[in-house]
Structure formats: structure tokens, C-alpha cells
Short mmCIF file of C-alpha atoms in Angstrom, two decimals:
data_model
loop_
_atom_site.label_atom_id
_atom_site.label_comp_id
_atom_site.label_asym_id
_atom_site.label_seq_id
_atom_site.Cartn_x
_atom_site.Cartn_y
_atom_site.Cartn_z
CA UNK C 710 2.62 -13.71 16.07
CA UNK C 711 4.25 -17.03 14.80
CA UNK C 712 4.37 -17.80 11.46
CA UNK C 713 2.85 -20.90 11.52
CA UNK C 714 0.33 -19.54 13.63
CA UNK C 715 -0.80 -17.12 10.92
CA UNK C 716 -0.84 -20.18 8.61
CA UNK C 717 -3.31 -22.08 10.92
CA UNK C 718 -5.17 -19.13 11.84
CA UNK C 719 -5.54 -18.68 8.20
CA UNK C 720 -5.70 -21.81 7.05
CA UNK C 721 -2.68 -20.72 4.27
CA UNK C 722 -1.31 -22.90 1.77
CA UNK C 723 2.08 -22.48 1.49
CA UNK C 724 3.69 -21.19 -1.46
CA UNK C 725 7.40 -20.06 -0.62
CA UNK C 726 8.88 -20.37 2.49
CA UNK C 727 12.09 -19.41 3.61
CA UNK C 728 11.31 -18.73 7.51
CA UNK C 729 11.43 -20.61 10.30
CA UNK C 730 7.78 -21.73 11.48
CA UNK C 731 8.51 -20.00 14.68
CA UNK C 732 9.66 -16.80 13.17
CA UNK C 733 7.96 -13.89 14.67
CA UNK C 734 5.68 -11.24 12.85
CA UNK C 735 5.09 -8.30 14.70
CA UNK C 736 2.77 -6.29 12.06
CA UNK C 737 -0.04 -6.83 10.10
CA UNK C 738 -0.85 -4.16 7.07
CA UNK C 739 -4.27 -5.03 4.98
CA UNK C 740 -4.01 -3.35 1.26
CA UNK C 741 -4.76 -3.92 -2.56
CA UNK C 742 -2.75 -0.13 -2.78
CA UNK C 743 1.16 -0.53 -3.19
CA UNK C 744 1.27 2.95 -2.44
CA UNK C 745 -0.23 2.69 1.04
CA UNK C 746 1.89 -0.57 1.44
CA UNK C 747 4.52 1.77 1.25
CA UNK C 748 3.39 4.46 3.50
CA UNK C 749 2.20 2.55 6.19
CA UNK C 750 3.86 -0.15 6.93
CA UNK C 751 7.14 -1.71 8.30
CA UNK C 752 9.39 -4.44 8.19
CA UNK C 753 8.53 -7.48 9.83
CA UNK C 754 5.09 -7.47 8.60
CA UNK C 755 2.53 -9.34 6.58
CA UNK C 756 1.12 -8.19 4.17
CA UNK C 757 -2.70 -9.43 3.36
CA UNK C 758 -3.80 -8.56 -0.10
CA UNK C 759 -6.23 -9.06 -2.79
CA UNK C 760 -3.96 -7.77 -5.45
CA UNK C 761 -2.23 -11.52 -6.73
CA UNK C 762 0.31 -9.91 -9.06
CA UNK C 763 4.26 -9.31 -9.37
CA UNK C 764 3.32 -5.69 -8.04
CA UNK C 765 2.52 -6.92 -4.53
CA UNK C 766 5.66 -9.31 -4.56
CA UNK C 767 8.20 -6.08 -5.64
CA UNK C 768 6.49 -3.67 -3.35
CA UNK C 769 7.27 -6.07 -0.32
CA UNK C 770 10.59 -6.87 -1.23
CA UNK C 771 11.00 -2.90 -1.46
CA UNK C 772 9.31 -2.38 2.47
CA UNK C 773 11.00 -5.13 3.98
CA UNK C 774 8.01 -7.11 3.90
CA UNK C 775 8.56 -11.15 4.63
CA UNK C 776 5.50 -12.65 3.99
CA UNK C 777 2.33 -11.85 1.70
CA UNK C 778 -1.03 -13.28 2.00
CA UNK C 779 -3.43 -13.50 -0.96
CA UNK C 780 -7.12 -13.90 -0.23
CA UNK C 781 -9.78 -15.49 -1.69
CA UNK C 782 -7.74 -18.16 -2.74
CA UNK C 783 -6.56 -16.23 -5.81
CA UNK C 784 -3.42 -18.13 -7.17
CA UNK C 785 -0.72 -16.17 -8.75
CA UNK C 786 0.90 -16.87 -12.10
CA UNK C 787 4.51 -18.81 -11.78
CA UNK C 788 5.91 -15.21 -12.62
CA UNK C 789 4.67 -13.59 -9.35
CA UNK C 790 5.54 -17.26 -7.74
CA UNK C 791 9.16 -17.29 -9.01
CA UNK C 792 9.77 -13.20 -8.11
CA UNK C 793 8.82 -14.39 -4.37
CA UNK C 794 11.05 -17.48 -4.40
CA UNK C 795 13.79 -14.91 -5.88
CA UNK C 796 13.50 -12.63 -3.14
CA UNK C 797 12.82 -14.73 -0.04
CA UNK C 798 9.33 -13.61 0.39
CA UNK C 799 6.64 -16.03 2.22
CA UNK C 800 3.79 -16.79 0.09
CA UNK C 801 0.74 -17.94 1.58
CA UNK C 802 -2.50 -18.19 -0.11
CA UNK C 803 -5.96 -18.36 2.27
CA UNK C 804 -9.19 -19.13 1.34
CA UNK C 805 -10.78 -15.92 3.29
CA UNK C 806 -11.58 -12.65 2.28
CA UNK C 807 -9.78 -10.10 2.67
CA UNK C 808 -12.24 -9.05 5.64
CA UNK C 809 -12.29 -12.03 7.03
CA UNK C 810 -8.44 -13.01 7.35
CA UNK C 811 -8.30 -9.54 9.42
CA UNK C 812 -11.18 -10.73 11.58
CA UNK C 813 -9.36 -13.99 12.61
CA UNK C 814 -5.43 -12.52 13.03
CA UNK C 815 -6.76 -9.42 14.68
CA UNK C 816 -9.74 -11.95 16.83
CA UNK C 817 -5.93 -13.46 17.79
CA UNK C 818 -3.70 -10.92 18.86
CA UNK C 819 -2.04 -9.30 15.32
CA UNK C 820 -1.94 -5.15 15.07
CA UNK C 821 -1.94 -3.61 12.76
CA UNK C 822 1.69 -1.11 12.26
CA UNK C 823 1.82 1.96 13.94
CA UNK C 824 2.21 4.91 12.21
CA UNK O 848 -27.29 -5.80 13.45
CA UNK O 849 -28.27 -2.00 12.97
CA UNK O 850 -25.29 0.20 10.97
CA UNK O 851 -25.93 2.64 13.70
CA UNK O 852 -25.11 0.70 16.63
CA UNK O 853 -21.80 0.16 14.52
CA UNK O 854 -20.91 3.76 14.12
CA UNK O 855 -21.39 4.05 17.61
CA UNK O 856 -18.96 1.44 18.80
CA UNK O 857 -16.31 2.05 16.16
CA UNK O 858 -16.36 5.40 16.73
CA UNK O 859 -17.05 6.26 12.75
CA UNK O 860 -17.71 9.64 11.76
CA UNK O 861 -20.94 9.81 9.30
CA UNK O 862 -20.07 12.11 6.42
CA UNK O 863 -23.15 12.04 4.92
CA UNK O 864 -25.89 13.56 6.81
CA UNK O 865 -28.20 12.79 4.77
CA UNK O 866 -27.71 8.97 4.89
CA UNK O 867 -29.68 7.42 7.02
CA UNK O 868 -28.24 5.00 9.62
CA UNK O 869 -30.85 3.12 10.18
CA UNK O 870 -30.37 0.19 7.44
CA UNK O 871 -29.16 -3.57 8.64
CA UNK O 872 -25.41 -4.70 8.23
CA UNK O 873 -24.76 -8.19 6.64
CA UNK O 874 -21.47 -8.27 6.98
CA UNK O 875 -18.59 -6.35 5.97
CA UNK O 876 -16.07 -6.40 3.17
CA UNK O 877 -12.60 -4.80 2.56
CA UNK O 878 -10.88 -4.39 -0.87
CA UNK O 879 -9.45 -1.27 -2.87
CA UNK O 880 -10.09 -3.06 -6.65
CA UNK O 881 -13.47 -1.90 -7.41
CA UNK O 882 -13.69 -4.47 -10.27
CA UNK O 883 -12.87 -7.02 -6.84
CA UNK O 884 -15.47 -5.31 -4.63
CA UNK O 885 -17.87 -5.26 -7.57
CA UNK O 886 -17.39 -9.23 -7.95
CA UNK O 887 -17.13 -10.31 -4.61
CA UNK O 888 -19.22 -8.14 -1.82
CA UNK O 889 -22.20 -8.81 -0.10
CA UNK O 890 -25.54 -7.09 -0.37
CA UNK O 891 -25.78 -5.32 3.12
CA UNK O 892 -22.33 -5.59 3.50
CA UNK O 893 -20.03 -2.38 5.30
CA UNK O 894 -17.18 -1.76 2.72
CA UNK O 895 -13.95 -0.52 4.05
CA UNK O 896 -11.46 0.72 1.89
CA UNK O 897 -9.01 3.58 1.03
CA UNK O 898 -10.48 4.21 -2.14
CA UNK O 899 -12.13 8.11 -1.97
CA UNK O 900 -12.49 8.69 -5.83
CA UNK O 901 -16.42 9.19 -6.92
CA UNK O 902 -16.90 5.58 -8.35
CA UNK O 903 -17.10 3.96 -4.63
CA UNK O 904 -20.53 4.96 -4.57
CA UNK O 905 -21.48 3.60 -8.25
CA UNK O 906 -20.02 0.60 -6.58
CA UNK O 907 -22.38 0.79 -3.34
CA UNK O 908 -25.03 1.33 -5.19
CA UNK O 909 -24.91 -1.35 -7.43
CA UNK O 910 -23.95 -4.06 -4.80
CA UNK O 911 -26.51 -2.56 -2.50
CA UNK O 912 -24.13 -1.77 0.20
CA UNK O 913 -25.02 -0.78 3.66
CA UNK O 914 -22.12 2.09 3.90
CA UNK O 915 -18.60 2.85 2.85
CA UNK O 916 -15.81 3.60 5.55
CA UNK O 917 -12.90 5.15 4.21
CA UNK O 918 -9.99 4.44 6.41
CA UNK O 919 -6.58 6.32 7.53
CA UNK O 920 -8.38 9.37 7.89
CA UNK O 921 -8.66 9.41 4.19
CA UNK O 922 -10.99 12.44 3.08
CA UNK O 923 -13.52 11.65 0.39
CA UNK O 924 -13.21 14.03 -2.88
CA UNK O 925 -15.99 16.38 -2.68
CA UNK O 926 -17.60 14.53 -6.37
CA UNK O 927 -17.77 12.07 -3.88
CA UNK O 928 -19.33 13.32 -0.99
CA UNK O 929 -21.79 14.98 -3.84
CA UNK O 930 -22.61 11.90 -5.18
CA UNK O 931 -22.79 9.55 -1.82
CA UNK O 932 -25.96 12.56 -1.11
CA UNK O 933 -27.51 12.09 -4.18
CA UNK O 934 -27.45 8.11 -3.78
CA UNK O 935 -28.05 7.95 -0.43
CA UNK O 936 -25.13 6.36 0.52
CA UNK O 937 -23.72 6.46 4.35
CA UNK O 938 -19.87 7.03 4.46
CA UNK O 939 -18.53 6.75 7.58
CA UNK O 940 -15.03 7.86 7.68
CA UNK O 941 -12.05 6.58 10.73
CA UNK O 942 -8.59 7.17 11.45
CA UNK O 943 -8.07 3.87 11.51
CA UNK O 944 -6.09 1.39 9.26
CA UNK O 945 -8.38 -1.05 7.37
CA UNK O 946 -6.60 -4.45 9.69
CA UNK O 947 -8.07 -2.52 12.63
CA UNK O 948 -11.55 -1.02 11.59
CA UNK O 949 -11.91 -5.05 10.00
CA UNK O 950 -10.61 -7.02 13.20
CA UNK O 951 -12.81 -4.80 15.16
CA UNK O 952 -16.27 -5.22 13.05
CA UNK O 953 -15.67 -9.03 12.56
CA UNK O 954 -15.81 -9.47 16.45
CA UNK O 955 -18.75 -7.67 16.90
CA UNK O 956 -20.55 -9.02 14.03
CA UNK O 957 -19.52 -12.46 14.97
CA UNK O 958 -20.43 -12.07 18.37
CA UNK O 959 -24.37 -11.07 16.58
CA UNK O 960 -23.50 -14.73 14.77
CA UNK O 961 -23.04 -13.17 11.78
CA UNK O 962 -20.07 -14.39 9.61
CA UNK O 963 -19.87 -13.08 6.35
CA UNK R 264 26.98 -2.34 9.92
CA UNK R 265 28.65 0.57 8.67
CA UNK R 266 28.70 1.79 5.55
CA UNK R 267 32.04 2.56 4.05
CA UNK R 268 32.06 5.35 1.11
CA UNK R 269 35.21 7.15 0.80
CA UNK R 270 34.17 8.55 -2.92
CA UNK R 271 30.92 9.42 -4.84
CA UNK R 272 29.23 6.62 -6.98
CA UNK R 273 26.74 7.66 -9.79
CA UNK R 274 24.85 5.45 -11.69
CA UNK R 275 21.78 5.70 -14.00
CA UNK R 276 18.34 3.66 -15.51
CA UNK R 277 16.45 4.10 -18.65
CA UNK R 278 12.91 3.49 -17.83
CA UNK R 279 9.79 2.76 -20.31
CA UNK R 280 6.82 4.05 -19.60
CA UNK R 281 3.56 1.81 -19.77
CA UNK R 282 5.69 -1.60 -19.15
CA UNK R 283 4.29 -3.08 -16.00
CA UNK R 284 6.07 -6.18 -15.71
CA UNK R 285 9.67 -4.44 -15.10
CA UNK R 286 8.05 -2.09 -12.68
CA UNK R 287 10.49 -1.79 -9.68
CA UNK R 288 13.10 -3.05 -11.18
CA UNK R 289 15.44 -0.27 -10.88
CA UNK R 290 14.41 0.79 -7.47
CA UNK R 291 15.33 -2.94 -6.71
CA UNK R 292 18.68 -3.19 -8.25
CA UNK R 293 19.29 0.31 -6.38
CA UNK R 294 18.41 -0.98 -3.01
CA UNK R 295 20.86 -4.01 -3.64
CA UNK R 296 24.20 -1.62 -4.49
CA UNK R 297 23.11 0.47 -1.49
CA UNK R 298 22.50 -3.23 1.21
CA UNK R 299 25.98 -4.12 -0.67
CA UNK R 300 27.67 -0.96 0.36
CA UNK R 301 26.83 -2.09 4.05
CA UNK R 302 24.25 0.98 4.34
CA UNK R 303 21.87 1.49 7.23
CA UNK R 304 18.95 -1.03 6.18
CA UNK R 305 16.45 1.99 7.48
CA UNK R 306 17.79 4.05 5.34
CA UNK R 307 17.83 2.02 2.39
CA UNK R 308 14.28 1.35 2.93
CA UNK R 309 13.71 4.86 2.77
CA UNK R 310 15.79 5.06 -0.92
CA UNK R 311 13.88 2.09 -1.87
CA UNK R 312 10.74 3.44 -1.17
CA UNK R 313 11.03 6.66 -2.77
CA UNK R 314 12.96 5.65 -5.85
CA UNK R 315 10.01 3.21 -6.26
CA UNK R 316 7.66 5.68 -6.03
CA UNK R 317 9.22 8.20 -8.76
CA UNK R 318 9.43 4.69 -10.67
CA UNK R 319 6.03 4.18 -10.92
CA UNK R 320 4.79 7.44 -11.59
CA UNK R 321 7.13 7.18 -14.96
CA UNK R 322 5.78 3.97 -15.88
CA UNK R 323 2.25 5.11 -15.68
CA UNK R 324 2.40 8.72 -16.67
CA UNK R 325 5.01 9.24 -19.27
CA UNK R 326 6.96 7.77 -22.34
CA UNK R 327 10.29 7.30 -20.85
CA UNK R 328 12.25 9.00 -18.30
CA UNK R 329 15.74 8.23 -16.51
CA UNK R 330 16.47 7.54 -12.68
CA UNK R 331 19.87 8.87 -11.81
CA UNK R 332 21.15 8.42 -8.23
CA UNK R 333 24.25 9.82 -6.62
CA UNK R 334 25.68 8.41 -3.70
CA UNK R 335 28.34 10.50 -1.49
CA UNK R 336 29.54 10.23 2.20
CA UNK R 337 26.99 12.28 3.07
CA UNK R 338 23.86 11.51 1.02
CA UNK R 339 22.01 9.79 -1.17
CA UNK R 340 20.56 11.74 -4.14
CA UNK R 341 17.89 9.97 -6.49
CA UNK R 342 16.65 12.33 -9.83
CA UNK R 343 14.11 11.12 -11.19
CA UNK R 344 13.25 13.06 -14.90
CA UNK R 345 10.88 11.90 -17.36
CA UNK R 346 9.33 12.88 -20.88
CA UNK R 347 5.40 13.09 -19.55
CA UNK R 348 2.86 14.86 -19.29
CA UNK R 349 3.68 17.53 -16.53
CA UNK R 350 1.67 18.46 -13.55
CA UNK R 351 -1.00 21.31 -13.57
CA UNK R 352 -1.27 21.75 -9.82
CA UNK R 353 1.57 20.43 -8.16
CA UNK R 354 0.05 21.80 -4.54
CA UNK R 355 -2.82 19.32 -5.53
CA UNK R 356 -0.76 16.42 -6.98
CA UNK R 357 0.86 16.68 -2.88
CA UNK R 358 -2.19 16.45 -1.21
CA UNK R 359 -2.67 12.67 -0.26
CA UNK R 360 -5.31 11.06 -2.02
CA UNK R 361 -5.43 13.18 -5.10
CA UNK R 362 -4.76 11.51 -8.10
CA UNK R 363 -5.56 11.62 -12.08
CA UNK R 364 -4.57 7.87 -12.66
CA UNK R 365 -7.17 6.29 -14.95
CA UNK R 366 -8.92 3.16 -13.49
CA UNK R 367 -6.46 0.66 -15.59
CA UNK R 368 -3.90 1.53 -12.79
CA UNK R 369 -5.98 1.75 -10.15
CA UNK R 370 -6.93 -1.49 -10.48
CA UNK R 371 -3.22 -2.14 -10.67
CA UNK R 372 -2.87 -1.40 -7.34
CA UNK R 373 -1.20 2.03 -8.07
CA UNK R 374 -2.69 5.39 -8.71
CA UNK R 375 -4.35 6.05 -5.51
CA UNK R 376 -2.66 9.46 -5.04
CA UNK R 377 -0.12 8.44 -2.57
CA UNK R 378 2.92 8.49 -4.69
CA UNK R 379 4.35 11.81 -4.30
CA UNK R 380 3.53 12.21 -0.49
CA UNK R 381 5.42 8.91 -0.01
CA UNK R 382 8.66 10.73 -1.83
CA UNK R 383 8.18 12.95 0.33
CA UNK R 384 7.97 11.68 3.60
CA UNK R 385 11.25 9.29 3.48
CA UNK R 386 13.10 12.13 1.15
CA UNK R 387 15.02 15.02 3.91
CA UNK R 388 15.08 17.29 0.86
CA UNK R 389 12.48 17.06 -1.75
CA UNK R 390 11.60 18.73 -4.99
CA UNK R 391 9.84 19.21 -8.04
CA UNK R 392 9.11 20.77 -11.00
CA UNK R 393 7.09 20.37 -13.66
CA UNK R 394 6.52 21.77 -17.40
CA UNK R 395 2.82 20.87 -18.56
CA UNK R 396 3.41 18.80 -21.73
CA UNK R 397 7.70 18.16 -21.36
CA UNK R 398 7.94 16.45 -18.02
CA UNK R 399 8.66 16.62 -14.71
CA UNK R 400 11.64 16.53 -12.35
CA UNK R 401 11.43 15.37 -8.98
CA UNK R 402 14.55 15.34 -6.40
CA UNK R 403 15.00 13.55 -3.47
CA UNK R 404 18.06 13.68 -0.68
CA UNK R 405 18.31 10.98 1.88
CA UNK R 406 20.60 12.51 4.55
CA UNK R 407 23.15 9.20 5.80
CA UNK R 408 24.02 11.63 9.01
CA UNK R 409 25.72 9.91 11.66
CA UNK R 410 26.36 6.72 9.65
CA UNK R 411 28.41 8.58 7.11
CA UNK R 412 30.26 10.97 9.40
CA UNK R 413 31.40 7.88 11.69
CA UNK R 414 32.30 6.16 8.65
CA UNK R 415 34.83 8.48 7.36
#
């Protein structure tokens, strides 16, 4: 799925950016665990979590993840902001639950990675 | 809609025989903070998470959750199973990851017109 | 890209337990040397993910501990030793799920008893060993295979 599909489809504000609109995501991974973040998935994903910290941030960077939703409109502090910016992560921020943002990408196409 | 005409089409596997299926889902809700799930879920709502230690169902309880489905095959402690018993709480339990079992129950609940 | 290492590289970091802020911070800096080096980004992922792993579990569990890593033409080898609390049942601590975290962590996102079997699913050779009230050791090989004997 295009990036700035998922934006629409979530109706994300962007945070970072360092993609192309059109880039493609293939994977979708839904998690506040880092842990399972790590198992799970695989590059080329998004990430959609409720956990708004530096923690999400350094666990993508660490699986190759290239862009990280936060739900519920939770905005991160300018720490977890600047660690993004530093490592070329997309930051998006929707206004959905956690529940719902799978509802819509899934509703739209997104998997989830395969094991 | 009914929870069991959920378990049915997802496929869930009830852990709890106990727990009756026959209570009405509001909507559904994923999240692995408790202190999140315990601020922000819905009464009636299916919670799907990875979390399998014995406070999920302190959590159910007090937000008066229709069931708990643990996700990626993810085996509830047996304090937990225990507990869900005692409380009366369904846990349904799928090999699935928690994009999937979500995507899935958000069409068919929105397809019932229900959108929470 | 292939990686070119014609010698062995060593390096070491001094991590504190409890300080959440610098978490992954070594595991980072390690997967930059190794992207440097030209590595196989699969593999590095694999590094990345383990080291990060054995970096947590030092910053929640113990006082201090030290990552060491060794890189050869034929492997990578990440030690990770701390001064913590041991492990009782280390069959248990590898069963996916199980975990003693307290909820502080959980709620961090960590401590959801995944740690360990993530070491050891992108580790070829894994071990561990553990002294109840010293520490624990835990060593992981990431095999480079083909990529190292081509680039020789």
C-alpha cells in the first residue's frame, strides 16, 4: 500500500517524512510490545502502536521499520520526535484506535507480515 | 451482535468453558498497556491483545468486557485461565496476529453498523 | 553488497541498568559498524535484533552488565554478561510468553516474555547461563556463511 494512502486511509498527521508519497509498504504489524515488534515483523512495514515513546522509535529503526503510527492521537515528546527525524523513520499520528486503524488498512488491502 | 456468532466466524477457540458465549459485543479494542486498555476500552467491547499474564482479566472485569482474545497462538498462564473461570470471563484464543483478528472483526461489526 | 573483513574486530559497551532513555543505544551503534562494513542488511537485522534484546533484559533486570561483540570472516559473536539477578528456570525463562518483569516495564512496552526466544531465533548458536544472584551470560553466533566465504 502507498504511503500516502495509509495517511488518507488514516487520516495521519504527518510528523517526519523522509519517503516518497508513493513509496510502497508491503506489511502491516499492530503492537504496544517491542518484543513482538521484533519477532514478528519485517522490513518494509508499518508499525501501528499505542506505545508514543523513544522505545517504539529505536525498536523500528532496529527491524527495519520505515514508518510508525501512533493512535489515539497521542503526541510524542520532541525527544521521541527528534530520534525519528535522526533515523529516517515516518511519523504519523491518527486519531483512531488502535482497533480501528487496523479495521480501515486491513478494510483496504494491508496484511499483516507473514511469519 | 452475539460474541458467539463471532467465535464462529473468526474461528476463535473458547478457553474457558465455563464462559458463556452468549453476551452482546460492542465493539472491539486492541492494546497490550493495561493502564491504556483500562483508560480507553469500551464496555462490551472484544479485547485483543498479546498480553496472557493474570491481570487481563482484573482488566475485563473492571471495564466490563465481553471477552479477551489472545493472539499469535499465545497460551494464557494457567493463574490466568484460573482466574478468567472464577470471573467468568470468555477468552478466546487465535493464531492470528492482532492486524488480522482486528481487520477481520471491524468488517463484520461494521457491516452490523457498529463502529466502535 | 559484500562485506569485506579480512581480520577480526572486537569492540565493547558498558551498559546501566534501569536507564530507559539510552535503551538501544548500543545495539544501534552496533548495527551501524556492521551496515558500514557493507554486511548483508538481513543479517544485520538479525545482530540488531538480538543484541537489542540481551540489551534490554540488562537494563531492566540488572545493575550493569557489558555487551562485547566479535566480528570475524566467518561470524558475528555478541556476549552479552551482566551483574543481575540470575535466572531460576532457564527452561521457563525460554518458553515464549513467560516472564517475571514487574508491570513498570510492561507498560514500557517490554517484559512480555519474548526476549530470550527472540535471541534465539535470529542467533545460529545460542547460549546461556546463569548464577542466581551474580548474573547471567548469554551468547549468540550469527553465522555470515556464503557472504563471508565469497568475500575472502
Amino acid at each position: 500500500m502507498r504511503l500516502d494512502e495509509i495517511i488518507r486511509i488514516l487520516d495521519a498527521v504527518t510528523v517526519t517524512n523522509s519517503l516518497e508519497p508513493g513509496e510502497e509498504i508491503e506489511w502491516a504489524c499492530a503492537t504496544d510490545l517491542m518484543s513482538d515488534v521484533l519477532y514478528y515483523s519485517r522490513g518494509n512495514s508499518v508499525l501501528i502502536t499505542g506505545l508514543a515513546k523513544q522505545q517504539a522509535i529505536r525498536t523500528s529503526d532496529i527491524a527495519d521499520i520505515r514508518v510508525v503510527v501512533f493512535t489515539r492521537g497521542k503526541e510524542p515528546d520532541t525527544q521521541t520526535i527528534e530520534l525519528a527525524r535522526m533515523k529516517n523513520i515516518t511519523l504519523l499520528i491518527t486519531p483512531y484506535s488502535m482497533y480501528t486503524a487496523c479495521g480501515k488498512l486491513y478494510e483496504e488491502g494491508l496484511r499483516c507480515c507473514p511469519e | 451482535m452475539k460474541l458467539k456468532e463471532i467465535v464462529e466466524i473468526l474461528s476463535l477457540k473458547p478457553l474457558v468453558p465455563s464462559a458463556g458465549l452468549e453476551r452482546e459485543v460492542s465493539g472491539g479494542y486492541v492494546g497490550d498497556l493495561l493502564s491504556d486498555v483500562m483508560a480507553n476500552a469500551g464496555e462490551g467491547n472484544i479485547w485483543i491483545t498479546l498480553q496472557t499474564h493474570v491481570n487481563i482479566v482484573a482488566v475485563a472485569v473492571f471495564k466490563n468486557l465481553s471477552a479477551i482474545v489472545t493472539v499469535n497462538g499465545r497460551m494464557p498462564d494457567a493463574d490466568t485461565m484460573e482466574k478468567a473461570a472464577e470471573e467468568n470471563i470468555p477468552i478466546l484464543l487465535t493464531g492470528k496476529s492482532a492486524f488480522e483478528t482486528a481487520g477481520k472483526l471491524y468488517q463484520i461489526l461494521n457491516a452490523k453498523g457498529i463502529q466502535d | 553488497m559484500k562485506a569485506k573483513i579480512d581480520r577480526t574486530y572486537e569492540g565493547s559497551f558498558h551498559i546501566v541498568g534501569g536507564d530507559f532513555s539510552r535503551a538501544g543505544e548500543a545495539s544501534t551503534e552496533l548495527k551501524t559498524i556492521l551496515l558500514r562494513m557493507g554486511m548483508d542488511e538481513e543479517i544485520v537485522r538479525r545482530v540488531a535484533i538480538a543484541t537489542f534484546e540481551a540489551e534490554m533484559n540488562i537494563m531492566i533486570y540488572a545493575t550493569a552488565g557489558i555487551l562485547r561483540y566479535t566480528i570475524t570472516p566467518e561470524e558475528i559473536r555478541v556476549v552479552a554478561e551482566d551483574m543481575g539477578p540470575g535466572i531460576e528456570d532457564i527452561e521457563l525463562a525460554m518458553q515464549e510468553g513467560y516472564s517475571t518483569a514487574p508491570d513498570w516495564v510492561r507498560e514500557m512496552g517490554w517484559g512480555a516474555g519474548m526476549g530470550l526466544p527472540n535471541m534465539k531465533k535470529n542467533s545460529d548458536v545460542f547460549r546461556i547461563e546463569s548464577v542466581v544472584g551474580e548474573g547471567t551470560t548469554v551468547e549468540m553466533t550469527i553465522r555470515l556463511g556464503d557472504c563471508g566465504e565469497e568475500s575472502r
